[in-house]
Amino acid sequence: MLKEYAIADILALPSQYIPYYVGVFEETEDPEIEWPHRHSFFSLVWFTEGSGFYVIDFDEYEIKADRVFFVSPKQIHNWNYPENCKGYILIIDSILGEELNLNYTFPYIDISGKTKDLISKVFPDLIENFENKNEIALDIRYIHQLCERFADRHKIIFHAPHPHIINFRKLISENYEHPHHIDWYADKLHLSAEVLNSLCKEYTGTTAKQYVLDIKLTEAKRLLLYNQSNVSEIAFRLGFEDSSYFSRLFKKKTLLSPSDFLKKYRKQQ
């Protein structure tokens, strides 16, 4: 079972509701947690210096200076970096995040110019207010607005998913064993296949069929790591009638065979 951590777990504090935390990345102590894992909160990490890899839902992204990473609640998360990384970390409880209308539709942005200058001034002030126990919800929203405006200027999609896309993803997750026929999903959503496909292209940048496959392959990665089933059983469980096709598709999307994926990501016992 993939471990899910709350903010209190990350900060090694007694179990309690903590709405947010902000700090200097290199001064925030790494907790003893399982890798990979899930968060029950939103997290924003801005690396001002460093290298390595940040892993979100098993996709690897390079850590580099002035790259801001975004991880939503429930996403699978891991990272690998040397001690030279510097920057800032901001984590927000899912309840507060929803109140602030936070929504991460891409894994990172590379900030520069005025946005970088503003954020570099806001973060130290944010940390000071946090340490003095002042209310910082508006400051949190401001940082996200700066990122949203930067993304908008640079034509990076940053908008809330359409309700039909939210329901589509939920339907996929609740019916992993169902084959990949888009007509079935469209019918359940009371849409035509054409409309569903059009919405997917607009809000996810991919076709409805590819969206289904991407979600199922992410689940396949989780099952490979945390389930005792073999590849054929996992393929059948996710609606693939041909395990060989599943393995070929898995390798095409991840550049690793299922067995090579296990070697790379399985926790060392």
PDB file of N, CA, C and O in Angstrom, residues 27-65:
ATOM      1  N   GLU A  27      17.105  24.232   4.627  1.00  0.00           N
ATOM      2  CA  GLU A  27      17.028  24.261   6.093  1.00  0.00           C
ATOM      3  C   GLU A  27      15.862  23.436   6.632  1.00  0.00           C
ATOM      4  O   GLU A  27      15.677  23.330   7.839  1.00  0.00           O
ATOM      5  N   THR A  28      15.071  22.868   5.724  1.00  0.00           N
ATOM      6  CA  THR A  28      13.947  22.026   6.125  1.00  0.00           C
ATOM      7  C   THR A  28      14.418  20.579   6.180  1.00  0.00           C
ATOM      8  O   THR A  28      14.823  20.003   5.172  1.00  0.00           O
ATOM      9  N   GLU A  29      14.378  20.008   7.348  1.00  0.00           N
ATOM     10  CA  GLU A  29      14.923  18.666   7.554  1.00  0.00           C
ATOM     11  C   GLU A  29      14.090  17.620   6.828  1.00  0.00           C
ATOM     12  O   GLU A  29      12.859  17.646   6.843  1.00  0.00           O
ATOM     13  N   ASP A  30      14.780  16.700   6.138  1.00  0.00           N
ATOM     14  CA  ASP A  30      14.096  15.600   5.472  1.00  0.00           C
ATOM     15  C   ASP A  30      13.542  14.628   6.508  1.00  0.00           C
ATOM     16  O   ASP A  30      14.300  14.107   7.337  1.00  0.00           O
ATOM     17  N   PRO A  31      12.240  14.370   6.481  1.00  0.00           N
ATOM     18  CA  PRO A  31      11.673  13.412   7.441  1.00  0.00           C
ATOM     19  C   PRO A  31      11.965  11.980   7.021  1.00  0.00           C
ATOM     20  O   PRO A  31      12.369  11.727   5.873  1.00  0.00           O
ATOM     21  N   GLU A  32      11.776  11.065   7.921  1.00  0.00           N
ATOM     22  CA  GLU A  32      11.937   9.650   7.598  1.00  0.00           C
ATOM     23  C   GLU A  32      10.621   9.146   7.017  1.00  0.00           C
ATOM     24  O   GLU A  32       9.699   8.765   7.735  1.00  0.00           O
ATOM     25  N   ILE A  33      10.544   9.153   5.707  1.00  0.00           N
ATOM     26  CA  ILE A  33       9.321   8.729   5.032  1.00  0.00           C
ATOM     27  C   ILE A  33       9.667   7.747   3.925  1.00  0.00           C
ATOM     28  O   ILE A  33      10.815   7.650   3.483  1.00  0.00           O
ATOM     29  N   GLU A  34       8.662   7.013   3.488  1.00  0.00           N
ATOM     30  CA  GLU A  34       8.857   6.030   2.433  1.00  0.00           C
ATOM     31  C   GLU A  34       8.926   6.740   1.081  1.00  0.00           C
ATOM     32  O   GLU A  34       8.245   7.733   0.846  1.00  0.00           O
ATOM     33  N   TRP A  35       9.762   6.206   0.205  1.00  0.00           N
ATOM     34  CA  TRP A  35       9.864   6.746  -1.154  1.00  0.00           C
ATOM     35  C   TRP A  35       9.587   5.628  -2.141  1.00  0.00           C
ATOM     36  O   TRP A  35      10.166   4.558  -2.022  1.00  0.00           O
ATOM     37  N   PRO A  36       8.729   5.855  -3.119  1.00  0.00           N
ATOM     38  CA  PRO A  36       7.861   7.021  -3.308  1.00  0.00           C
ATOM     39  C   PRO A  36       6.677   6.998  -2.351  1.00  0.00           C
ATOM     40  O   PRO A  36       6.476   6.024  -1.633  1.00  0.00           O
ATOM     41  N   HIS A  37       5.884   8.082  -2.370  1.00  0.00           N
ATOM     42  CA  HIS A  37       4.732   8.185  -1.486  1.00  0.00           C
ATOM     43  C   HIS A  37       3.731   9.160  -2.098  1.00  0.00           C
ATOM     44  O   HIS A  37       3.941   9.704  -3.166  1.00  0.00           O
ATOM     45  N   ARG A  38       2.624   9.353  -1.387  1.00  0.00           N
ATOM     46  CA  ARG A  38       1.638  10.364  -1.780  1.00  0.00           C
ATOM     47  C   ARG A  38       1.556  11.431  -0.701  1.00  0.00           C
ATOM     48  O   ARG A  38       1.823  11.167   0.463  1.00  0.00           O
ATOM     49  N   HIS A  39       1.146  12.636  -1.096  1.00  0.00           N
ATOM     50  CA  HIS A  39       0.849  13.715  -0.160  1.00  0.00           C
ATOM     51  C   HIS A  39      -0.656  13.892  -0.041  1.00  0.00           C
ATOM     52  O   HIS A  39      -1.386  13.638  -1.001  1.00  0.00           O
ATOM     53  N   SER A  40      -1.111  14.370   1.103  1.00  0.00           N
ATOM     54  CA  SER A  40      -2.517  14.749   1.251  1.00  0.00           C
ATOM     55  C   SER A  40      -2.649  16.271   1.127  1.00  0.00           C
ATOM     56  O   SER A  40      -3.670  16.827   1.497  1.00  0.00           O
ATOM     57  N   PHE A  41      -1.614  16.918   0.589  1.00  0.00           N
ATOM     58  CA  PHE A  41      -1.593  18.379   0.530  1.00  0.00           C
ATOM     59  C   PHE A  41      -0.980  18.854  -0.790  1.00  0.00           C
ATOM     60  O   PHE A  41      -0.421  18.066  -1.559  1.00  0.00           O
ATOM     61  N   PHE A  42      -1.099  20.149  -1.050  1.00  0.00           N
ATOM     62  CA  PHE A  42      -0.442  20.781  -2.189  1.00  0.00           C
ATOM     63  C   PHE A  42       0.983  21.158  -1.784  1.00  0.00           C
ATOM     64  O   PHE A  42       1.209  21.572  -0.647  1.00  0.00           O
ATOM     65  N   SER A  43       1.922  21.057  -2.706  1.00  0.00           N
ATOM     66  CA  SER A  43       3.270  21.525  -2.411  1.00  0.00           C
ATOM     67  C   SER A  43       3.841  22.283  -3.605  1.00  0.00           C
ATOM     68  O   SER A  43       3.611  21.915  -4.764  1.00  0.00           O
ATOM     69  N   LEU A  44       4.549  23.342  -3.282  1.00  0.00           N
ATOM     70  CA  LEU A  44       5.241  24.169  -4.283  1.00  0.00           C
ATOM     71  C   LEU A  44       6.691  24.270  -3.828  1.00  0.00           C
ATOM     72  O   LEU A  44       6.950  24.677  -2.697  1.00  0.00           O
ATOM     73  N   VAL A  45       7.616  23.884  -4.677  1.00  0.00           N
ATOM     74  CA  VAL A  45       9.041  23.967  -4.356  1.00  0.00           C
ATOM     75  C   VAL A  45       9.746  24.756  -5.447  1.00  0.00           C
ATOM     76  O   VAL A  45       9.683  24.391  -6.628  1.00  0.00           O
ATOM     77  N   TRP A  46      10.392  25.846  -5.052  1.00  0.00           N
ATOM     78  CA  TRP A  46      11.180  26.654  -5.989  1.00  0.00           C
ATOM     79  C   TRP A  46      12.658  26.407  -5.709  1.00  0.00           C
ATOM     80  O   TRP A  46      13.154  26.702  -4.627  1.00  0.00           O
ATOM     81  N   PHE A  47      13.348  25.816  -6.687  1.00  0.00           N
ATOM     82  CA  PHE A  47      14.785  25.601  -6.573  1.00  0.00           C
ATOM     83  C   PHE A  47      15.517  26.816  -7.145  1.00  0.00           C
ATOM     84  O   PHE A  47      15.370  27.140  -8.322  1.00  0.00           O
ATOM     85  N   THR A  48      16.276  27.485  -6.305  1.00  0.00           N
ATOM     86  CA  THR A  48      17.096  28.606  -6.773  1.00  0.00           C
ATOM     87  C   THR A  48      18.460  28.120  -7.248  1.00  0.00           C
ATOM     88  O   THR A  48      19.117  28.778  -8.049  1.00  0.00           O
ATOM     89  N   GLU A  49      18.884  26.967  -6.737  1.00  0.00           N
ATOM     90  CA  GLU A  49      20.115  26.308  -7.170  1.00  0.00           C
ATOM     91  C   GLU A  49      19.909  24.806  -7.051  1.00  0.00           C
ATOM     92  O   GLU A  49      19.083  24.345  -6.254  1.00  0.00           O
ATOM     93  N   GLY A  50      20.675  24.041  -7.814  1.00  0.00           N
ATOM     94  CA  GLY A  50      20.639  22.599  -7.606  1.00  0.00           C
ATOM     95  C   GLY A  50      20.552  21.792  -8.879  1.00  0.00           C
ATOM     96  O   GLY A  50      20.510  22.315  -9.993  1.00  0.00           O
ATOM     97  N   SER A  51      20.525  20.484  -8.684  1.00  0.00           N
ATOM     98  CA  SER A  51      20.437  19.531  -9.785  1.00  0.00           C
ATOM     99  C   SER A  51      19.753  18.279  -9.244  1.00  0.00           C
ATOM    100  O   SER A  51      19.402  18.202  -8.075  1.00  0.00           O
ATOM    101  N   GLY A  52      19.576  17.298 -10.107  1.00  0.00           N
ATOM    102  CA  GLY A  52      18.922  16.065  -9.697  1.00  0.00           C
ATOM    103  C   GLY A  52      17.614  15.875 -10.438  1.00  0.00           C
ATOM    104  O   GLY A  52      17.394  16.465 -11.512  1.00  0.00           O
ATOM    105  N   PHE A  53      16.718  15.068  -9.860  1.00  0.00           N
ATOM    106  CA  PHE A  53      15.453  14.776 -10.510  1.00  0.00           C
ATOM    107  C   PHE A  53      14.297  14.836  -9.510  1.00  0.00           C
ATOM    108  O   PHE A  53      14.427  14.423  -8.360  1.00  0.00           O
ATOM    109  N   TYR A  54      13.203  15.373  -9.973  1.00  0.00           N
ATOM    110  CA  TYR A  54      11.963  15.454  -9.201  1.00  0.00           C
ATOM    111  C   TYR A  54      10.979  14.536  -9.902  1.00  0.00           C
ATOM    112  O   TYR A  54      10.773  14.656 -11.113  1.00  0.00           O
ATOM    113  N   VAL A  55      10.384  13.603  -9.188  1.00  0.00           N
ATOM    114  CA  VAL A  55       9.514  12.596  -9.787  1.00  0.00           C
ATOM    115  C   VAL A  55       8.067  12.828  -9.347  1.00  0.00           C
ATOM    116  O   VAL A  55       7.781  12.871  -8.150  1.00  0.00           O
ATOM    117  N   ILE A  56       7.183  12.997 -10.315  1.00  0.00           N
ATOM    118  CA  ILE A  56       5.760  13.195 -10.047  1.00  0.00           C
ATOM    119  C   ILE A  56       4.992  12.171 -10.874  1.00  0.00           C
ATOM    120  O   ILE A  56       5.085  12.166 -12.105  1.00  0.00           O
ATOM    121  N   ASP A  57       4.245  11.302 -10.198  1.00  0.00           N
ATOM    122  CA  ASP A  57       3.528  10.214 -10.877  1.00  0.00           C
ATOM    123  C   ASP A  57       4.470   9.415 -11.780  1.00  0.00           C
ATOM    124  O   ASP A  57       4.119   9.030 -12.903  1.00  0.00           O
ATOM    125  N   PHE A  58       5.708   9.200 -11.304  1.00  0.00           N
ATOM    126  CA  PHE A  58       6.737   8.394 -11.953  1.00  0.00           C
ATOM    127  C   PHE A  58       7.338   9.043 -13.200  1.00  0.00           C
ATOM    128  O   PHE A  58       8.162   8.433 -13.873  1.00  0.00           O
ATOM    129  N   ASP A  59       6.944  10.269 -13.511  1.00  0.00           N
ATOM    130  CA  ASP A  59       7.612  11.004 -14.581  1.00  0.00           C
ATOM    131  C   ASP A  59       8.744  11.822 -13.961  1.00  0.00           C
ATOM    132  O   ASP A  59       8.533  12.540 -12.976  1.00  0.00           O
ATOM    133  N   GLU A  60       9.953  11.720 -14.538  1.00  0.00           N
ATOM    134  CA  GLU A  60      11.121  12.405 -13.992  1.00  0.00           C
ATOM    135  C   GLU A  60      11.307  13.769 -14.655  1.00  0.00           C
ATOM    136  O   GLU A  60      11.247  13.889 -15.879  1.00  0.00           O
ATOM    137  N   TYR A  61      11.529  14.780 -13.820  1.00  0.00           N
ATOM    138  CA  TYR A  61      11.790  16.130 -14.318  1.00  0.00           C
ATOM    139  C   TYR A  61      13.099  16.612 -13.701  1.00  0.00           C
ATOM    140  O   TYR A  61      13.338  16.436 -12.512  1.00  0.00           O
ATOM    141  N   GLU A  62      13.912  17.240 -14.522  1.00  0.00           N
ATOM    142  CA  GLU A  62      15.212  17.705 -14.055  1.00  0.00           C
ATOM    143  C   GLU A  62      15.065  18.870 -13.079  1.00  0.00           C
ATOM    144  O   GLU A  62      14.271  19.787 -13.303  1.00  0.00           O
ATOM    145  N   ILE A  63      15.813  18.819 -11.986  1.00  0.00           N
ATOM    146  CA  ILE A  63      15.895  19.945 -11.055  1.00  0.00           C
ATOM    147  C   ILE A  63      16.944  20.912 -11.589  1.00  0.00           C
ATOM    148  O   ILE A  63      18.054  20.508 -11.917  1.00  0.00           O
ATOM    149  N   LYS A  64      16.575  22.173 -11.703  1.00  0.00           N
ATOM    150  CA  LYS A  64      17.518  23.198 -12.149  1.00  0.00           C
ATOM    151  C   LYS A  64      17.142  24.527 -11.519  1.00  0.00           C
ATOM    152  O   LYS A  64      16.036  24.686 -10.988  1.00  0.00           O
ATOM    153  N   ALA A  65      18.050  25.479 -11.595  1.00  0.00           N
ATOM    154  CA  ALA A  65      17.818  26.782 -10.982  1.00  0.00           C
ATOM    155  C   ALA A  65      16.586  27.461 -11.575  1.00  0.00           C
ATOM    156  O   ALA A  65      16.379  27.432 -12.791  1.00  0.00           O
TER     157      ALA A  65
END
